[in-house]
Short mmCIF file of C-alpha atoms and ligand atoms in Angstrom, two decimals:
data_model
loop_
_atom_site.label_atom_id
_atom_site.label_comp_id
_atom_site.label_asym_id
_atom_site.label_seq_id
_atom_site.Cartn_x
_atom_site.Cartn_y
_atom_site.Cartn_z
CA UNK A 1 113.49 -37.93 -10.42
CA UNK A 2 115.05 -34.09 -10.17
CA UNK A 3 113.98 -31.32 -11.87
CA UNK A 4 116.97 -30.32 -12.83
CA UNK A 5 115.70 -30.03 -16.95
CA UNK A 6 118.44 -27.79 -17.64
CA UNK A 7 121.17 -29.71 -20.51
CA UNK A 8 124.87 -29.40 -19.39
CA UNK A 9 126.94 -27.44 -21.49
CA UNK A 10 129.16 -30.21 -23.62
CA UNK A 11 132.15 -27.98 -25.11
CA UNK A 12 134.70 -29.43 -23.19
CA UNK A 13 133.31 -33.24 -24.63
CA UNK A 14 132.92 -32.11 -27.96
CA UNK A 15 136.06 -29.93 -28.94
CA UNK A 16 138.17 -31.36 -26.54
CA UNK A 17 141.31 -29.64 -24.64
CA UNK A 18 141.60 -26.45 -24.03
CA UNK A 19 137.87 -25.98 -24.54
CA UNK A 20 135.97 -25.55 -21.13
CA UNK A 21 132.35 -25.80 -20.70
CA UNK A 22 130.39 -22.48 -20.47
CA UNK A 23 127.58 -23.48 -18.08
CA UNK A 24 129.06 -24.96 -14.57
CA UNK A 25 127.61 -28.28 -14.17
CA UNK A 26 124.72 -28.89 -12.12
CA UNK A 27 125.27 -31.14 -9.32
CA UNK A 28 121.92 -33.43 -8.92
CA UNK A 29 120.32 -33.70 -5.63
CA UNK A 30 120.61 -37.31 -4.97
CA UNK A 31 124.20 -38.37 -6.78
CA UNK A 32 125.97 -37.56 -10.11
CA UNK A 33 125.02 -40.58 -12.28
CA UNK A 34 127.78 -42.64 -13.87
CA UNK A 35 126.12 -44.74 -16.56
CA UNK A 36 127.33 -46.41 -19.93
CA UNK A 37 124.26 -46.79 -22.50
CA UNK A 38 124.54 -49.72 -24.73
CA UNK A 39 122.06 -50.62 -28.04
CA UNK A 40 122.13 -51.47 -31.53
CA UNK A 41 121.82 -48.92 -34.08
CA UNK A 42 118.17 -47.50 -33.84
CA UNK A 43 117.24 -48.41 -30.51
CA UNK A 44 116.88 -45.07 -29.83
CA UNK A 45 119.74 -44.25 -27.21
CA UNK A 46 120.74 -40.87 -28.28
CA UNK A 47 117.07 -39.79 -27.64
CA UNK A 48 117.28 -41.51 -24.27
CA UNK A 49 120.74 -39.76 -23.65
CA UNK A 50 119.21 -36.53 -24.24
CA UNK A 51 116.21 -37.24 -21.71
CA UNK A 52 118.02 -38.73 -19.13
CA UNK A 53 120.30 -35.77 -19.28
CA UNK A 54 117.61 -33.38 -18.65
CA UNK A 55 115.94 -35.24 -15.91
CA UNK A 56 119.43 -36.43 -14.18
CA UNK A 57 121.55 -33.76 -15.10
CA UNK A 58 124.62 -35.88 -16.06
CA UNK A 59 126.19 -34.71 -19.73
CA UNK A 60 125.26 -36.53 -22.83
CA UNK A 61 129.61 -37.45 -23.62
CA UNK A 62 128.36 -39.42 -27.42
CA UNK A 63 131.55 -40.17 -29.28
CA UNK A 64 129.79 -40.27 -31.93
CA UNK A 65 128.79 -36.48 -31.81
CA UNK A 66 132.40 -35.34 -31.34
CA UNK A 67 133.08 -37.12 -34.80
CA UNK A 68 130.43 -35.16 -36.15
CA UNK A 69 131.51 -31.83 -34.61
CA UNK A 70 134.96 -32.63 -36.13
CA UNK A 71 133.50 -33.16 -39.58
CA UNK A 72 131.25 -30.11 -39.31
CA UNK A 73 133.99 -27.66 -38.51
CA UNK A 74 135.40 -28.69 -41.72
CA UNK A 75 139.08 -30.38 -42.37
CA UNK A 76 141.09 -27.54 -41.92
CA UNK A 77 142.84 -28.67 -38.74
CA UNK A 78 142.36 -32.07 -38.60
CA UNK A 79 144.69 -34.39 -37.32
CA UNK A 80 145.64 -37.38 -39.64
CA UNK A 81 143.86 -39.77 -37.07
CA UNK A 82 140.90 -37.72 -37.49
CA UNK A 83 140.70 -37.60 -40.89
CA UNK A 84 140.94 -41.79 -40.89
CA UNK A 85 138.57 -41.95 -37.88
CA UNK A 86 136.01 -39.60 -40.63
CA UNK A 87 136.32 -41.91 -43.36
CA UNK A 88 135.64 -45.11 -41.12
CA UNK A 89 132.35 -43.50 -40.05
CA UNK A 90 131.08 -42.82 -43.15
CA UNK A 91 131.59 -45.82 -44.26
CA UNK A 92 129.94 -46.87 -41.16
CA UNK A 93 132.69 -48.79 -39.94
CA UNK A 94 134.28 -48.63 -36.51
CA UNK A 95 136.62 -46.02 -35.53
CA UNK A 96 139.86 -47.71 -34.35
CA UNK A 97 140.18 -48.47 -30.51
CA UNK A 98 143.29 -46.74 -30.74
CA UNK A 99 141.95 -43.25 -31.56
CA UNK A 100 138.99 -43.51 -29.85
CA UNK A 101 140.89 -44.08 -26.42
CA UNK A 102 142.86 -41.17 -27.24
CA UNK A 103 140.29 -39.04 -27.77
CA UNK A 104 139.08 -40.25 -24.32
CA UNK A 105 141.89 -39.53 -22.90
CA UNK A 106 141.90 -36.22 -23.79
CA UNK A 107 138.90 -35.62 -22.16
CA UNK A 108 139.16 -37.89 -18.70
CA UNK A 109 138.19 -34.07 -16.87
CA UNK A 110 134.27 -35.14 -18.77
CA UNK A 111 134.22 -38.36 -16.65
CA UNK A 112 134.98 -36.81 -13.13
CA UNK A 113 132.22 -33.89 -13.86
CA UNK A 114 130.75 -33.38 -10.49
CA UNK A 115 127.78 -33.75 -12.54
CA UNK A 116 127.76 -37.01 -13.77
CA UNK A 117 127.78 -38.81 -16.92
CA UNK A 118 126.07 -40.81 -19.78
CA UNK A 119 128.02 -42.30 -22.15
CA UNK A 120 126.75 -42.74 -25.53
CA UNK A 121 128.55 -45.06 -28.41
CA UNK A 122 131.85 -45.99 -25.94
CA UNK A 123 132.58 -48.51 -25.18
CA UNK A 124 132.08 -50.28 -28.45
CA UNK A 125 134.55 -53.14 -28.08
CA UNK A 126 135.60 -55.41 -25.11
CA UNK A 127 138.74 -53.32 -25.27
CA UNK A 128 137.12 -50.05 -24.98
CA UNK A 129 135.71 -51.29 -21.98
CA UNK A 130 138.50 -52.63 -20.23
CA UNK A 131 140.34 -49.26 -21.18
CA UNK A 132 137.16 -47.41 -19.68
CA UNK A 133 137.39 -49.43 -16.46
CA UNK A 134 140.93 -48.60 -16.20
CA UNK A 135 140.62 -44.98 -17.03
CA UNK A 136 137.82 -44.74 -13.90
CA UNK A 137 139.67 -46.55 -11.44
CA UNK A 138 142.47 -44.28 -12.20
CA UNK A 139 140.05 -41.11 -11.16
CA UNK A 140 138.44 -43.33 -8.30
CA UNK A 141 135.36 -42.71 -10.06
CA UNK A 142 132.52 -45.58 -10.28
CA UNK A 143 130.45 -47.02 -12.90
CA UNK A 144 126.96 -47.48 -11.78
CA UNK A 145 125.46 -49.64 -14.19
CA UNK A 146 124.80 -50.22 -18.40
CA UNK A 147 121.51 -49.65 -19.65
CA UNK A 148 121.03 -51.73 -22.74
CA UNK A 149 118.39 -51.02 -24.84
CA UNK A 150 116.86 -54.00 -26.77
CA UNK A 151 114.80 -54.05 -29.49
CA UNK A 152 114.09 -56.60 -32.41
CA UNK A 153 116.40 -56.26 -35.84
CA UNK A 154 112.89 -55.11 -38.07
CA UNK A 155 112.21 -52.00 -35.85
CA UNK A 156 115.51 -50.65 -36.60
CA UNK A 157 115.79 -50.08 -40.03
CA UNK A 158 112.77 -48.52 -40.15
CA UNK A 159 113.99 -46.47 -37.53
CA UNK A 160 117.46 -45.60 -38.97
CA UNK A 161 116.30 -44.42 -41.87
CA UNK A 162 113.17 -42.00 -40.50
CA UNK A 163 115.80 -40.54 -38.31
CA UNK A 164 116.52 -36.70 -38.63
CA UNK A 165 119.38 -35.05 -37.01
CA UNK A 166 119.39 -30.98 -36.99
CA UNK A 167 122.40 -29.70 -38.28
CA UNK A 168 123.05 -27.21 -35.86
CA UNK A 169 122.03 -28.26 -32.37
CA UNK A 170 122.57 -31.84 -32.58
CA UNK A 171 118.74 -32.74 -31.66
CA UNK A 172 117.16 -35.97 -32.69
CA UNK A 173 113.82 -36.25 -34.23
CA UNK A 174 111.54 -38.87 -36.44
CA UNK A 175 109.76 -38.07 -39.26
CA UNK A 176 106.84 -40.56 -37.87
CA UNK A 177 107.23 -41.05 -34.42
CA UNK A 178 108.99 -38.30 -32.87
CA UNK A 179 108.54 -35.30 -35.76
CA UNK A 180 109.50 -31.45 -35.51
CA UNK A 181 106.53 -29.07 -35.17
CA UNK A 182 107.62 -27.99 -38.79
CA UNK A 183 108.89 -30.57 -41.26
CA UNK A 184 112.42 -30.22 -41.63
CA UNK A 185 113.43 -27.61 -39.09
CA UNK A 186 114.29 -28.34 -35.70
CA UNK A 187 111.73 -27.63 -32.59
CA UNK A 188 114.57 -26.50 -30.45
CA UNK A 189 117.02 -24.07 -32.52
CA UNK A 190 115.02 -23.57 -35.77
CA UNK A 191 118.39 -25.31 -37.41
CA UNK A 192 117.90 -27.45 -40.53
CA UNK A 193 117.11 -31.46 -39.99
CA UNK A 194 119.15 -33.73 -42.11
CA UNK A 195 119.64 -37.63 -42.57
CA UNK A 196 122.74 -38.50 -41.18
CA UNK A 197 125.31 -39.90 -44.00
CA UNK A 198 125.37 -43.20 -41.75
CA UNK A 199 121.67 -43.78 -41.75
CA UNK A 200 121.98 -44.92 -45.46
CA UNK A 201 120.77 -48.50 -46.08
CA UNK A 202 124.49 -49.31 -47.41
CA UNK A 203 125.90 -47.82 -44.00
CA UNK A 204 122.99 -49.30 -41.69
CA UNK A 205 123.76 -52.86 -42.93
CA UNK A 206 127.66 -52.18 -42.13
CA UNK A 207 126.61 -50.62 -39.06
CA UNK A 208 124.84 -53.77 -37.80
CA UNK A 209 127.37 -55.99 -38.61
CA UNK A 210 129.69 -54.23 -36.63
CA UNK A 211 127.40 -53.78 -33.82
CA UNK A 212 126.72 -57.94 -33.97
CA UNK A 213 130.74 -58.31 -34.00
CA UNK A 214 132.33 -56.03 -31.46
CA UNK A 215 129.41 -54.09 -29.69
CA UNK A 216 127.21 -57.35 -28.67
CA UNK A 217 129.74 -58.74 -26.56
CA UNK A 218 130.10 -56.12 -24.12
CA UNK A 219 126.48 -57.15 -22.86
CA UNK A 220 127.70 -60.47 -21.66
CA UNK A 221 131.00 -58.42 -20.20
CA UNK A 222 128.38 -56.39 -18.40
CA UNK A 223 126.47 -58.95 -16.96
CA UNK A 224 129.27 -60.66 -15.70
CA UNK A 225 130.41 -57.53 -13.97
CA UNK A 226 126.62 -57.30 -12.66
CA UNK A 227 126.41 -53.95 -14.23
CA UNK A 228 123.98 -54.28 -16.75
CA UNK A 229 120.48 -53.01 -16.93
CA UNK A 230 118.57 -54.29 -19.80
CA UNK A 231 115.15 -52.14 -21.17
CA UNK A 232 112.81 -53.00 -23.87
CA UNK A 233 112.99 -50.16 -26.70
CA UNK A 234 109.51 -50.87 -27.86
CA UNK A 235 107.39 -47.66 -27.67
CA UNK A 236 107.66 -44.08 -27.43
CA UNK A 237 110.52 -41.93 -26.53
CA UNK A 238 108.62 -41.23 -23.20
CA UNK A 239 108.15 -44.50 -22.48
CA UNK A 240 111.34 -45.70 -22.69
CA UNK A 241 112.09 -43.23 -20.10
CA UNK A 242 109.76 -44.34 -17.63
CA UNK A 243 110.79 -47.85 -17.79
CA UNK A 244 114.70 -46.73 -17.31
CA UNK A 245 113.91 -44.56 -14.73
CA UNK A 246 112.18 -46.56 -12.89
CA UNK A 247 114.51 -49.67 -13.33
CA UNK A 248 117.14 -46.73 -12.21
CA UNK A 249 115.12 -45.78 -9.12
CA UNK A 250 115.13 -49.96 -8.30
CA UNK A 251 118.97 -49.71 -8.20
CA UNK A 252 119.45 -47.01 -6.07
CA UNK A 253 115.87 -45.55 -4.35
CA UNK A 254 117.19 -42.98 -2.64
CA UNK A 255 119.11 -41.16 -5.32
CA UNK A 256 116.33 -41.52 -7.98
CA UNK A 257 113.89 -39.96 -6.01
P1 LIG B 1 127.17 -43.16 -33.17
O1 LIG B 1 126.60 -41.78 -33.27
O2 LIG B 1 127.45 -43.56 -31.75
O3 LIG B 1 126.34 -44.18 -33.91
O4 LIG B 1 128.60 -43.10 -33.89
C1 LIG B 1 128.72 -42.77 -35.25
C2 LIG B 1 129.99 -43.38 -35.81
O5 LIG B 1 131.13 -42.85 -35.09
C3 LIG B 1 130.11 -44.88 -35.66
O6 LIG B 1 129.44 -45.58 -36.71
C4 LIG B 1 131.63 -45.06 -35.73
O7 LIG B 1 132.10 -44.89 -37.05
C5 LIG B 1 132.12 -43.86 -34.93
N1 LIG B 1 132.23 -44.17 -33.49
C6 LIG B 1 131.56 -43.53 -32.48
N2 LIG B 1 131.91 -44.04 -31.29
C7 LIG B 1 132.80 -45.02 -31.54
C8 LIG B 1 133.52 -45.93 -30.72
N3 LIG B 1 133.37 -45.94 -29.38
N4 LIG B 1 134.36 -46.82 -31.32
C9 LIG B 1 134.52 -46.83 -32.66
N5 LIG B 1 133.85 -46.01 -33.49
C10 LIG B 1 133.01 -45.10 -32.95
#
């Protein structure tokens, strides 16, 4: 794969219009990648995100981050959408499709980057989908596939709840199998790791039920559209990465090196 191992700057994904992103992005030797990852809960996608960005050097867009940027810079300023969309995830419900697509919409620049993208937590309904497919047709920009991460419902509680999220950068750690160098601080930013509010039992059981309900049926959509790449979740982080990588390089040799 490249070396490109530099993350893109997200500002204009995670504040939206007018931000712009500081850093330029970098445009990968082979091809920007286009790619939609797909899991339940747990299966570890965010960490994937995060390494496939720094080896393909397509942004990380999560909608799930720019809900938690939102909430972090506090509720002065929110709009009244935002404040609903805020209460659904902590309850660990679904955000409507409704705000979600406009929050998409907002940032349609994110999904022509030169650079590429992987997109983390959207779609989450057959409707987000369709509205996604419409929305890159529009910019005559192509998906190239769905990487669906599968792993069995015990791994992911346990998980869920050993997940720790630092509170400043955003990174993703595990208090057994992925830990920070020092317990409770974050390896890359010295920031300080939290649970997330949503990786309470009470919200993880919600969560699943909503993934079984609106998120499972976008892997038979994808597989109809012959986009969809599935991956066993079992291991470590760095494994996972092989296997994608490699099931990446299958699809298109030349641009994954
Ligand atoms: P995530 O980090 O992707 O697990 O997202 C955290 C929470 O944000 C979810 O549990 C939902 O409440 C909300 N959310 C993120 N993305 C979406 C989406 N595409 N559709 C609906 N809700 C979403």
């Amino acid at each position: 794969m490249s070396d490109v191992n530099m993350k893109p700057d997200r500002a204009a994904w995670l504040k939206g219009p007018p931000a712009a992103c500081n850093l330029p992005p970098t445009v990968p030797a082979g091809r920007p990648w286009r790619l939609v990852l797909l899991g339940p809960p747990g299966a570890g996608k965010g960490t994937q995100a995060e390494l496939l960005s720094e080896n393909l050097g397509a942004c990380h867009l999560s909608t799930g981050d720019i809900f938690r940027a939102a909430k972090a810079a506090g509720q002065c300023g929110h709009s009244p959408a935002m404040v609903v969309a805020l209460e659904a995830m902590r309850r660990g419900e679904l955000v409507s499709d409704a705000t979600v697509l406009d929050i998409l919409r907002e940032r349609t620049g994110c999904l022509r980057c030169r650079g590429g993208f992987l997109l983390d937590g959207f779609p989450r309904t057959v409707a987000q989908a369709q509205a996604l497919q419409q929305l890159l047709d529009d910019q005559s920009v192509a998906l190239h596939g769905v990487i669906s991460y599968e792993i069995p419902v015990p791994q992911i509680v346990a998980r869920l709840s050993g997940r720790r999220t630092c509170a400043n950068c955003k990174a993703v750690f595990h208090v057994t199998a992925r830990p920070p160098k020092v317990a409770g601080i974050c390896d890359q930013c010295g920031g300080k790791l939290i649970q997330r509010e949503d990786d309470r039992p009470e919200s993880i059981r919600v969560r699943m039920e909503a993934y079984h309900k609106s998120t499972a049926p976008l892997i038979d959509y994808y597989a109809r559209a012959r986009l969809l790449i599935p991956i066993s979740a079992d291991g470590d982080p760095d494994e996972i990465l092989q296997r994608t990588l490699t099931a990446l390089r299958r699809l298109i040799p030349a641009a994954a090196g």
